[in-house]
JSON list of C-alpha atoms in Angstrom, two decimals:
[
{"chain": "A", "resi": 60, "resn": "VAL", "atom": "CA", "xyz": [-2.47, 4.86, -52.40]},
{"chain": "A", "resi": 61, "resn": "ASN", "atom": "CA", "xyz": [-1.60, 8.42, -53.29]},
{"chain": "A", "resi": 62, "resn": "THR", "atom": "CA", "xyz": [1.82, 8.99, -51.73]},
{"chain": "A", "resi": 63, "resn": "SER", "atom": "CA", "xyz": [1.80, 12.71, -52.48]},
{"chain": "A", "resi": 64, "resn": "THR", "atom": "CA", "xyz": [-0.63, 13.26, -49.60]},
{"chain": "A", "resi": 65, "resn": "CYS", "atom": "CA", "xyz": [1.72, 11.61, -47.10]},
{"chain": "A", "resi": 66, "resn": "THR", "atom": "CA", "xyz": [3.16, 14.60, -45.32]},
{"chain": "A", "resi": 67, "resn": "GLN", "atom": "CA", "xyz": [2.67, 13.99, -41.59]},
{"chain": "A", "resi": 68, "resn": "THR", "atom": "CA", "xyz": [3.40, 10.30, -41.06]},
{"chain": "A", "resi": 69, "resn": "TRP", "atom": "CA", "xyz": [3.65, 7.16, -43.13]},
{"chain": "A", "resi": 70, "resn": "TYR", "atom": "CA", "xyz": [0.70, 5.70, -41.18]},
{"chain": "A", "resi": 71, "resn": "LYS", "atom": "CA", "xyz": [-1.71, 7.93, -43.06]},
{"chain": "A", "resi": 72, "resn": "CYS", "atom": "CA", "xyz": [-0.57, 6.26, -46.32]},
{"chain": "A", "resi": 73, "resn": "ILE", "atom": "CA", "xyz": [-1.07, 2.67, -45.29]},
{"chain": "A", "resi": 74, "resn": "PRO", "atom": "CA", "xyz": [-4.34, 0.92, -46.09]},
{"chain": "A", "resi": 75, "resn": "HIS", "atom": "CA", "xyz": [-7.25, 1.28, -43.70]},
{"chain": "A", "resi": 76, "resn": "THR", "atom": "CA", "xyz": [-7.10, -2.44, -42.98]},
{"chain": "A", "resi": 77, "resn": "VAL", "atom": "CA", "xyz": [-3.66, -2.00, -41.44]},
{"chain": "A", "resi": 78, "resn": "GLN", "atom": "CA", "xyz": [-4.82, 1.03, -39.44]},
{"chain": "A", "resi": 79, "resn": "LEU", "atom": "CA", "xyz": [-7.85, -0.95, -38.23]},
{"chain": "A", "resi": 80, "resn": "SER", "atom": "CA", "xyz": [-5.63, -3.88, -37.23]},
{"chain": "A", "resi": 81, "resn": "LEU", "atom": "CA", "xyz": [-3.67, -1.52, -34.96]},
{"chain": "A", "resi": 82, "resn": "THR", "atom": "CA", "xyz": [-6.98, -0.59, -33.35]},
{"chain": "A", "resi": 83, "resn": "ALA", "atom": "CA", "xyz": [-7.90, -4.28, -33.08]},
{"chain": "A", "resi": 84, "resn": "ALA", "atom": "CA", "xyz": [-4.72, -4.80, -31.05]},
{"chain": "A", "resi": 85, "resn": "LEU", "atom": "CA", "xyz": [-5.89, -2.43, -28.28]},
{"chain": "A", "resi": 86, "resn": "PRO", "atom": "CA", "xyz": [-7.58, -5.22, -26.26]},
{"chain": "A", "resi": 87, "resn": "PHE", "atom": "CA", "xyz": [-4.10, -6.63, -25.68]},
{"chain": "A", "resi": 88, "resn": "VAL", "atom": "CA", "xyz": [-2.82, -3.46, -24.02]},
{"chain": "A", "resi": 89, "resn": "PRO", "atom": "CA", "xyz": [-3.09, -3.39, -20.19]},
{"chain": "A", "resi": 90, "resn": "ALA", "atom": "CA", "xyz": [-6.43, -1.76, -19.30]},
{"chain": "A", "resi": 91, "resn": "ASP", "atom": "CA", "xyz": [-4.80, 1.16, -17.50]},
{"chain": "A", "resi": 92, "resn": "LEU", "atom": "CA", "xyz": [-2.72, 1.97, -20.62]},
{"chain": "A", "resi": 93, "resn": "ILE", "atom": "CA", "xyz": [-5.61, 1.96, -23.11]},
{"chain": "A", "resi": 94, "resn": "PRO", "atom": "CA", "xyz": [-6.22, 5.75, -22.97]},
{"chain": "A", "resi": 95, "resn": "THR", "atom": "CA", "xyz": [-2.49, 6.41, -23.45]},
{"chain": "A", "resi": 96, "resn": "ALA", "atom": "CA", "xyz": [-2.26, 3.95, -26.34]},
{"chain": "A", "resi": 97, "resn": "TRP", "atom": "CA", "xyz": [-5.37, 5.47, -27.96]},
{"chain": "A", "resi": 98, "resn": "ARG", "atom": "CA", "xyz": [-3.97, 9.02, -27.64]},
{"chain": "A", "resi": 99, "resn": "GLN", "atom": "CA", "xyz": [-0.84, 7.87, -29.46]},
{"chain": "A", "resi": 100, "resn": "LEU", "atom": "CA", "xyz": [-2.70, 5.84, -32.08]},
{"chain": "A", "resi": 101, "resn": "LYS", "atom": "CA", "xyz": [-5.53, 8.27, -32.86]},
{"chain": "A", "resi": 102, "resn": "PRO", "atom": "CA", "xyz": [-3.41, 10.92, -34.67]},
{"chain": "A", "resi": 103, "resn": "LEU", "atom": "CA", "xyz": [-1.93, 8.20, -36.87]},
{"chain": "A", "resi": 104, "resn": "LEU", "atom": "CA", "xyz": [-5.31, 7.18, -38.27]},
{"chain": "A", "resi": 105, "resn": "SER", "atom": "CA", "xyz": [-6.39, 8.55, -41.62]},
{"chain": "A", "resi": 106, "resn": "PRO", "atom": "CA", "xyz": [-8.64, 11.65, -41.54]},
{"chain": "A", "resi": 107, "resn": "ASP", "atom": "CA", "xyz": [-11.24, 9.88, -43.65]},
{"chain": "A", "resi": 108, "resn": "MET", "atom": "CA", "xyz": [-11.68, 7.41, -40.77]},
{"chain": "A", "resi": 109, "resn": "ALA", "atom": "CA", "xyz": [-13.11, 10.18, -38.56]},
{"chain": "A", "resi": 110, "resn": "ALA", "atom": "CA", "xyz": [-16.51, 8.47, -38.18]},
{"chain": "A", "resi": 111, "resn": "PHE", "atom": "CA", "xyz": [-14.83, 5.24, -37.05]},
{"chain": "A", "resi": 112, "resn": "VAL", "atom": "CA", "xyz": [-12.53, 7.15, -34.67]},
{"chain": "A", "resi": 113, "resn": "ASP", "atom": "CA", "xyz": [-15.50, 8.94, -33.10]},
{"chain": "A", "resi": 114, "resn": "TYR", "atom": "CA", "xyz": [-17.42, 5.67, -32.74]},
{"chain": "A", "resi": 115, "resn": "PHE", "atom": "CA", "xyz": [-14.44, 3.82, -31.29]},
{"chain": "A", "resi": 116, "resn": "GLU", "atom": "CA", "xyz": [-13.64, 6.56, -28.83]},
{"chain": "A", "resi": 117, "resn": "TYR", "atom": "CA", "xyz": [-17.28, 6.93, -27.73]},
{"chain": "A", "resi": 118, "resn": "THR", "atom": "CA", "xyz": [-17.94, 3.19, -27.41]},
{"chain": "A", "resi": 119, "resn": "TRP", "atom": "CA", "xyz": [-14.66, 1.62, -26.33]},
{"chain": "A", "resi": 120, "resn": "VAL", "atom": "CA", "xyz": [-12.09, 4.16, -25.09]},
{"chain": "A", "resi": 121, "resn": "GLY", "atom": "CA", "xyz": [-13.89, 7.16, -23.64]},
{"chain": "A", "resi": 122, "resn": "SER", "atom": "CA", "xyz": [-12.34, 10.55, -23.16]},
{"chain": "A", "resi": 123, "resn": "SER", "atom": "CA", "xyz": [-11.20, 12.87, -20.41]},
{"chain": "A", "resi": 124, "resn": "TYR", "atom": "CA", "xyz": [-14.79, 14.04, -19.87]},
{"chain": "A", "resi": 125, "resn": "ARG", "atom": "CA", "xyz": [-16.78, 10.86, -20.55]},
{"chain": "A", "resi": 126, "resn": "GLU", "atom": "CA", "xyz": [-16.55, 7.16, -19.70]},
{"chain": "A", "resi": 127, "resn": "PRO", "atom": "CA", "xyz": [-16.81, 4.68, -22.58]},
{"chain": "A", "resi": 128, "resn": "VAL", "atom": "CA", "xyz": [-20.00, 2.72, -23.18]},
{"chain": "A", "resi": 129, "resn": "PHE", "atom": "CA", "xyz": [-18.10, -0.49, -22.38]},
{"chain": "A", "resi": 130, "resn": "ALA", "atom": "CA", "xyz": [-15.62, -0.28, -19.51]},
{"chain": "A", "resi": 131, "resn": "HIS", "atom": "CA", "xyz": [-12.07, -1.31, -20.41]},
{"chain": "A", "resi": 132, "resn": "ASP", "atom": "CA", "xyz": [-12.03, -4.28, -18.05]},
{"chain": "A", "resi": 133, "resn": "ARG", "atom": "CA", "xyz": [-15.08, -5.71, -19.87]},
{"chain": "A", "resi": 134, "resn": "TRP", "atom": "CA", "xyz": [-13.31, -6.08, -23.22]},
{"chain": "A", "resi": 135, "resn": "ASN", "atom": "CA", "xyz": [-9.63, -6.05, -22.32]},
{"chain": "A", "resi": 136, "resn": "GLU", "atom": "CA", "xyz": [-7.81, -9.32, -23.03]},
{"chain": "A", "resi": 137, "resn": "TYR", "atom": "CA", "xyz": [-4.32, -8.45, -21.75]},
{"chain": "A", "resi": 138, "resn": "TYR", "atom": "CA", "xyz": [-4.52, -10.07, -18.32]},
{"chain": "A", "resi": 139, "resn": "ALA", "atom": "CA", "xyz": [-6.42, -13.16, -19.49]},
{"chain": "A", "resi": 140, "resn": "THR", "atom": "CA", "xyz": [-3.92, -13.72, -22.30]},
{"chain": "A", "resi": 141, "resn": "SER", "atom": "CA", "xyz": [-0.88, -13.10, -20.11]},
{"chain": "A", "resi": 142, "resn": "LEU", "atom": "CA", "xyz": [-2.24, -15.64, -17.59]},
{"chain": "A", "resi": 143, "resn": "LEU", "atom": "CA", "xyz": [-3.00, -18.10, -20.44]},
{"chain": "A", "resi": 144, "resn": "ILE", "atom": "CA", "xyz": [-6.72, -18.03, -19.68]},
{"chain": "A", "resi": 145, "resn": "PRO", "atom": "CA", "xyz": [-9.07, -18.54, -22.67]},
{"chain": "A", "resi": 146, "resn": "ARG", "atom": "CA", "xyz": [-9.81, -15.17, -24.25]},
{"chain": "A", "resi": 147, "resn": "SER", "atom": "CA", "xyz": [-13.34, -15.83, -25.44]},
{"chain": "A", "resi": 148, "resn": "SER", "atom": "CA", "xyz": [-15.94, -14.08, -23.39]},
{"chain": "A", "resi": 149, "resn": "ASN", "atom": "CA", "xyz": [-18.67, -16.30, -24.80]},
{"chain": "A", "resi": 150, "resn": "MET", "atom": "CA", "xyz": [-18.21, -19.98, -23.97]},
{"chain": "A", "resi": 151, "resn": "ALA", "atom": "CA", "xyz": [-21.11, -20.87, -26.26]},
{"chain": "A", "resi": 152, "resn": "GLU", "atom": "CA", "xyz": [-19.26, -19.75, -29.41]},
{"chain": "A", "resi": 153, "resn": "GLY", "atom": "CA", "xyz": [-17.36, -23.02, -29.84]},
{"chain": "A", "resi": 154, "resn": "TRP", "atom": "CA", "xyz": [-20.38, -25.14, -29.10]},
{"chain": "A", "resi": 155, "resn": "HIS", "atom": "CA", "xyz": [-22.53, -23.16, -31.53]},
{"chain": "A", "resi": 156, "resn": "HIS", "atom": "CA", "xyz": [-19.94, -23.46, -34.29]},
{"chain": "A", "resi": 157, "resn": "GLY", "atom": "CA", "xyz": [-19.60, -27.21, -33.70]},
{"chain": "A", "resi": 158, "resn": "PHE", "atom": "CA", "xyz": [-23.34, -27.77, -33.64]},
{"chain": "A", "resi": 159, "resn": "ASN", "atom": "CA", "xyz": [-23.82, -25.80, -36.86]},
{"chain": "A", "resi": 160, "resn": "SER", "atom": "CA", "xyz": [-21.08, -27.89, -38.45]},
{"chain": "A", "resi": 161, "resn": "MET", "atom": "CA", "xyz": [-22.83, -31.05, -37.32]},
{"chain": "A", "resi": 162, "resn": "LEU", "atom": "CA", "xyz": [-26.10, -29.84, -38.86]},
{"chain": "A", "resi": 163, "resn": "GLY", "atom": "CA", "xyz": [-24.36, -29.11, -42.14]},
{"chain": "A", "resi": 164, "resn": "CYS", "atom": "CA", "xyz": [-26.98, -26.61, -43.29]},
{"chain": "A", "resi": 165, "resn": "SER", "atom": "CA", "xyz": [-28.71, -23.46, -42.14]},
{"chain": "A", "resi": 166, "resn": "ASN", "atom": "CA", "xyz": [-32.29, -24.76, -42.29]},
{"chain": "A", "resi": 167, "resn": "PRO", "atom": "CA", "xyz": [-32.36, -28.44, -41.29]},
{"chain": "A", "resi": 168, "resn": "THR", "atom": "CA", "xyz": [-35.49, -30.53, -41.13]},
{"chain": "A", "resi": 169, "resn": "ILE", "atom": "CA", "xyz": [-36.88, -31.20, -37.69]},
{"chain": "A", "resi": 170, "resn": "TRP", "atom": "CA", "xyz": [-35.67, -34.82, -37.97]},
{"chain": "A", "resi": 171, "resn": "LYS", "atom": "CA", "xyz": [-32.09, -33.83, -38.80]},
{"chain": "A", "resi": 172, "resn": "PHE", "atom": "CA", "xyz": [-32.18, -31.29, -35.96]},
{"chain": "A", "resi": 173, "resn": "LEU", "atom": "CA", "xyz": [-33.37, -33.92, -33.47]},
{"chain": "A", "resi": 174, "resn": "ASP", "atom": "CA", "xyz": [-30.73, -36.42, -34.66]},
{"chain": "A", "resi": 175, "resn": "CYS", "atom": "CA", "xyz": [-28.04, -33.80, -34.14]},
{"chain": "A", "resi": 176, "resn": "LEU", "atom": "CA", "xyz": [-29.39, -33.01, -30.66]},
{"chain": "A", "resi": 177, "resn": "LYS", "atom": "CA", "xyz": [-29.15, -36.71, -29.78]},
{"chain": "A", "resi": 178, "resn": "LYS", "atom": "CA", "xyz": [-25.56, -36.87, -31.08]},
{"chain": "A", "resi": 179, "resn": "GLU", "atom": "CA", "xyz": [-24.70, -33.75, -29.12]},
{"chain": "A", "resi": 180, "resn": "GLN", "atom": "CA", "xyz": [-26.19, -35.23, -25.97]},
{"chain": "A", "resi": 181, "resn": "ASN", "atom": "CA", "xyz": [-24.09, -38.36, -26.43]},
{"chain": "A", "resi": 182, "resn": "LEU", "atom": "CA", "xyz": [-20.94, -36.28, -26.92]},
{"chain": "A", "resi": 183, "resn": "THR", "atom": "CA", "xyz": [-21.77, -34.26, -23.80]},
{"chain": "A", "resi": 184, "resn": "ASP", "atom": "CA", "xyz": [-22.31, -37.45, -21.77]},
{"chain": "A", "resi": 185, "resn": "ILE", "atom": "CA", "xyz": [-18.91, -38.74, -22.92]},
{"chain": "A", "resi": 186, "resn": "LYS", "atom": "CA", "xyz": [-17.20, -35.46, -21.97]},
{"chain": "A", "resi": 187, "resn": "ILE", "atom": "CA", "xyz": [-18.83, -35.52, -18.53]},
{"chain": "A", "resi": 188, "resn": "ALA", "atom": "CA", "xyz": [-17.73, -39.12, -17.97]},
{"chain": "A", "resi": 189, "resn": "LYS", "atom": "CA", "xyz": [-14.15, -38.24, -18.96]},
{"chain": "A", "resi": 190, "resn": "MET", "atom": "CA", "xyz": [-14.15, -35.27, -16.60]},
{"chain": "A", "resi": 191, "resn": "MET", "atom": "CA", "xyz": [-15.46, -37.45, -13.76]},
{"chain": "A", "resi": 192, "resn": "MET", "atom": "CA", "xyz": [-12.59, -39.88, -14.42]},
{"chain": "A", "resi": 193, "resn": "ARG", "atom": "CA", "xyz": [-10.17, -36.92, -14.23]},
{"chain": "A", "resi": 194, "resn": "GLU", "atom": "CA", "xyz": [-8.99, -37.37, -17.82]},
{"chain": "A", "resi": 195, "resn": "GLU", "atom": "CA", "xyz": [-7.07, -34.51, -19.39]},
{"chain": "A", "resi": 196, "resn": "PRO", "atom": "CA", "xyz": [-9.11, -32.48, -21.88]},
{"chain": "A", "resi": 197, "resn": "GLU", "atom": "CA", "xyz": [-8.20, -32.81, -25.55]},
{"chain": "A", "resi": 198, "resn": "PRO", "atom": "CA", "xyz": [-5.29, -30.50, -26.37]},
{"chain": "A", "resi": 199, "resn": "ARG", "atom": "CA", "xyz": [-5.76, -27.57, -28.68]},
{"chain": "A", "resi": 200, "resn": "SER", "atom": "CA", "xyz": [-4.48, -27.88, -32.20]},
{"chain": "A", "resi": 201, "resn": "ALA", "atom": "CA", "xyz": [-0.82, -27.08, -32.82]},
{"chain": "A", "resi": 202, "resn": "LYS", "atom": "CA", "xyz": [-1.85, -24.01, -34.81]},
{"chain": "A", "resi": 203, "resn": "TRP", "atom": "CA", "xyz": [-3.67, -22.43, -31.84]},
{"chain": "A", "resi": 204, "resn": "ARG", "atom": "CA", "xyz": [-1.01, -23.44, -29.32]},
{"chain": "A", "resi": 205, "resn": "LYS", "atom": "CA", "xyz": [1.65, -21.77, -31.46]},
{"chain": "A", "resi": 206, "resn": "TYR", "atom": "CA", "xyz": [-0.53, -18.66, -31.89]},
{"chain": "A", "resi": 207, "resn": "ASN", "atom": "CA", "xyz": [-1.12, -18.40, -28.14]},
{"chain": "A", "resi": 208, "resn": "GLU", "atom": "CA", "xyz": [2.60, -18.84, -27.43]},
{"chain": "A", "resi": 209, "resn": "LYS", "atom": "CA", "xyz": [3.52, -16.02, -29.83]},
{"chain": "A", "resi": 210, "resn": "LEU", "atom": "CA", "xyz": [0.86, -13.75, -28.38]},
{"chain": "A", "resi": 211, "resn": "HIS", "atom": "CA", "xyz": [1.89, -14.55, -24.82]},
{"chain": "A", "resi": 212, "resn": "LYS", "atom": "CA", "xyz": [5.55, -13.83, -25.63]},
{"chain": "A", "resi": 213, "resn": "ILE", "atom": "CA", "xyz": [4.68, -10.37, -27.00]},
{"chain": "A", "resi": 214, "resn": "LEU", "atom": "CA", "xyz": [2.42, -9.56, -24.04]},
{"chain": "A", "resi": 215, "resn": "THR", "atom": "CA", "xyz": [4.97, -10.56, -21.42]},
{"chain": "A", "resi": 216, "resn": "ASP", "atom": "CA", "xyz": [7.57, -8.32, -23.08]},
{"chain": "A", "resi": 217, "resn": "ILE", "atom": "CA", "xyz": [5.38, -5.20, -23.35]},
{"chain": "A", "resi": 218, "resn": "ASN", "atom": "CA", "xyz": [8.04, -3.01, -21.70]},
{"chain": "A", "resi": 219, "resn": "GLY", "atom": "CA", "xyz": [10.63, -4.20, -24.21]},
{"chain": "A", "resi": 220, "resn": "TYR", "atom": "CA", "xyz": [9.09, -2.21, -27.06]},
{"chain": "A", "resi": 221, "resn": "ALA", "atom": "CA", "xyz": [10.32, 1.29, -27.84]},
{"chain": "A", "resi": 222, "resn": "THR", "atom": "CA", "xyz": [6.78, 2.67, -28.13]},
{"chain": "A", "resi": 223, "resn": "ILE", "atom": "CA", "xyz": [3.26, 1.51, -27.52]},
{"chain": "A", "resi": 224, "resn": "ILE", "atom": "CA", "xyz": [2.67, 1.86, -31.28]},
{"chain": "A", "resi": 225, "resn": "ARG", "atom": "CA", "xyz": [5.46, -0.64, -31.99]},
{"chain": "A", "resi": 226, "resn": "TYR", "atom": "CA", "xyz": [3.83, -3.00, -29.47]},
{"chain": "A", "resi": 227, "resn": "LEU", "atom": "CA", "xyz": [0.45, -2.57, -31.24]},
{"chain": "A", "resi": 228, "resn": "GLU", "atom": "CA", "xyz": [2.13, -3.31, -34.58]},
{"chain": "A", "resi": 229, "resn": "CYS", "atom": "CA", "xyz": [3.52, -6.59, -33.27]},
{"chain": "A", "resi": 230, "resn": "ILE", "atom": "CA", "xyz": [0.14, -7.61, -31.84]},
{"chain": "A", "resi": 231, "resn": "SER", "atom": "CA", "xyz": [-1.67, -6.58, -35.05]},
{"chain": "A", "resi": 232, "resn": "ASN", "atom": "CA", "xyz": [0.59, -8.86, -37.06]},
{"chain": "A", "resi": 233, "resn": "LEU", "atom": "CA", "xyz": [-0.90, -11.79, -35.13]},
{"chain": "A", "resi": 234, "resn": "VAL", "atom": "CA", "xyz": [-4.51, -10.71, -34.75]}
]
């Protein structure tokens, strides 16, 4: 990084990955504060990220004269996370990952595929039976519980941060 070009703020000198991680933290800002957070974050992004900034603003944030392509409440995770509700908007993601792991390859034979479907059906039948018997679902791994606790702690203390940028920095360290 060329530090001689760092005249306005130190943010312009940090790697793009760090700047992008601040942007990736925006879903954890309350939906009504997203435009404010973006207005504060946008000037801190490197000028050579102009194409990304334009895309992000057009698609996700919007502006004073135009609504974003995707409304904030469609992608915002603040309320779900603060209420400890699962953040994934696609419940099939976990199943798909598990099924692909069970297959063990990207192009299985029809026989391997059918065997895996049978195994999956058996697993589903077992889960349904456990639910009918009112058994508790299997707990998440300690890693994910700890991650969710840290994230929840930051979200519930949003007003305790000096600036929205400092809040985004804390979130980006987890994301």
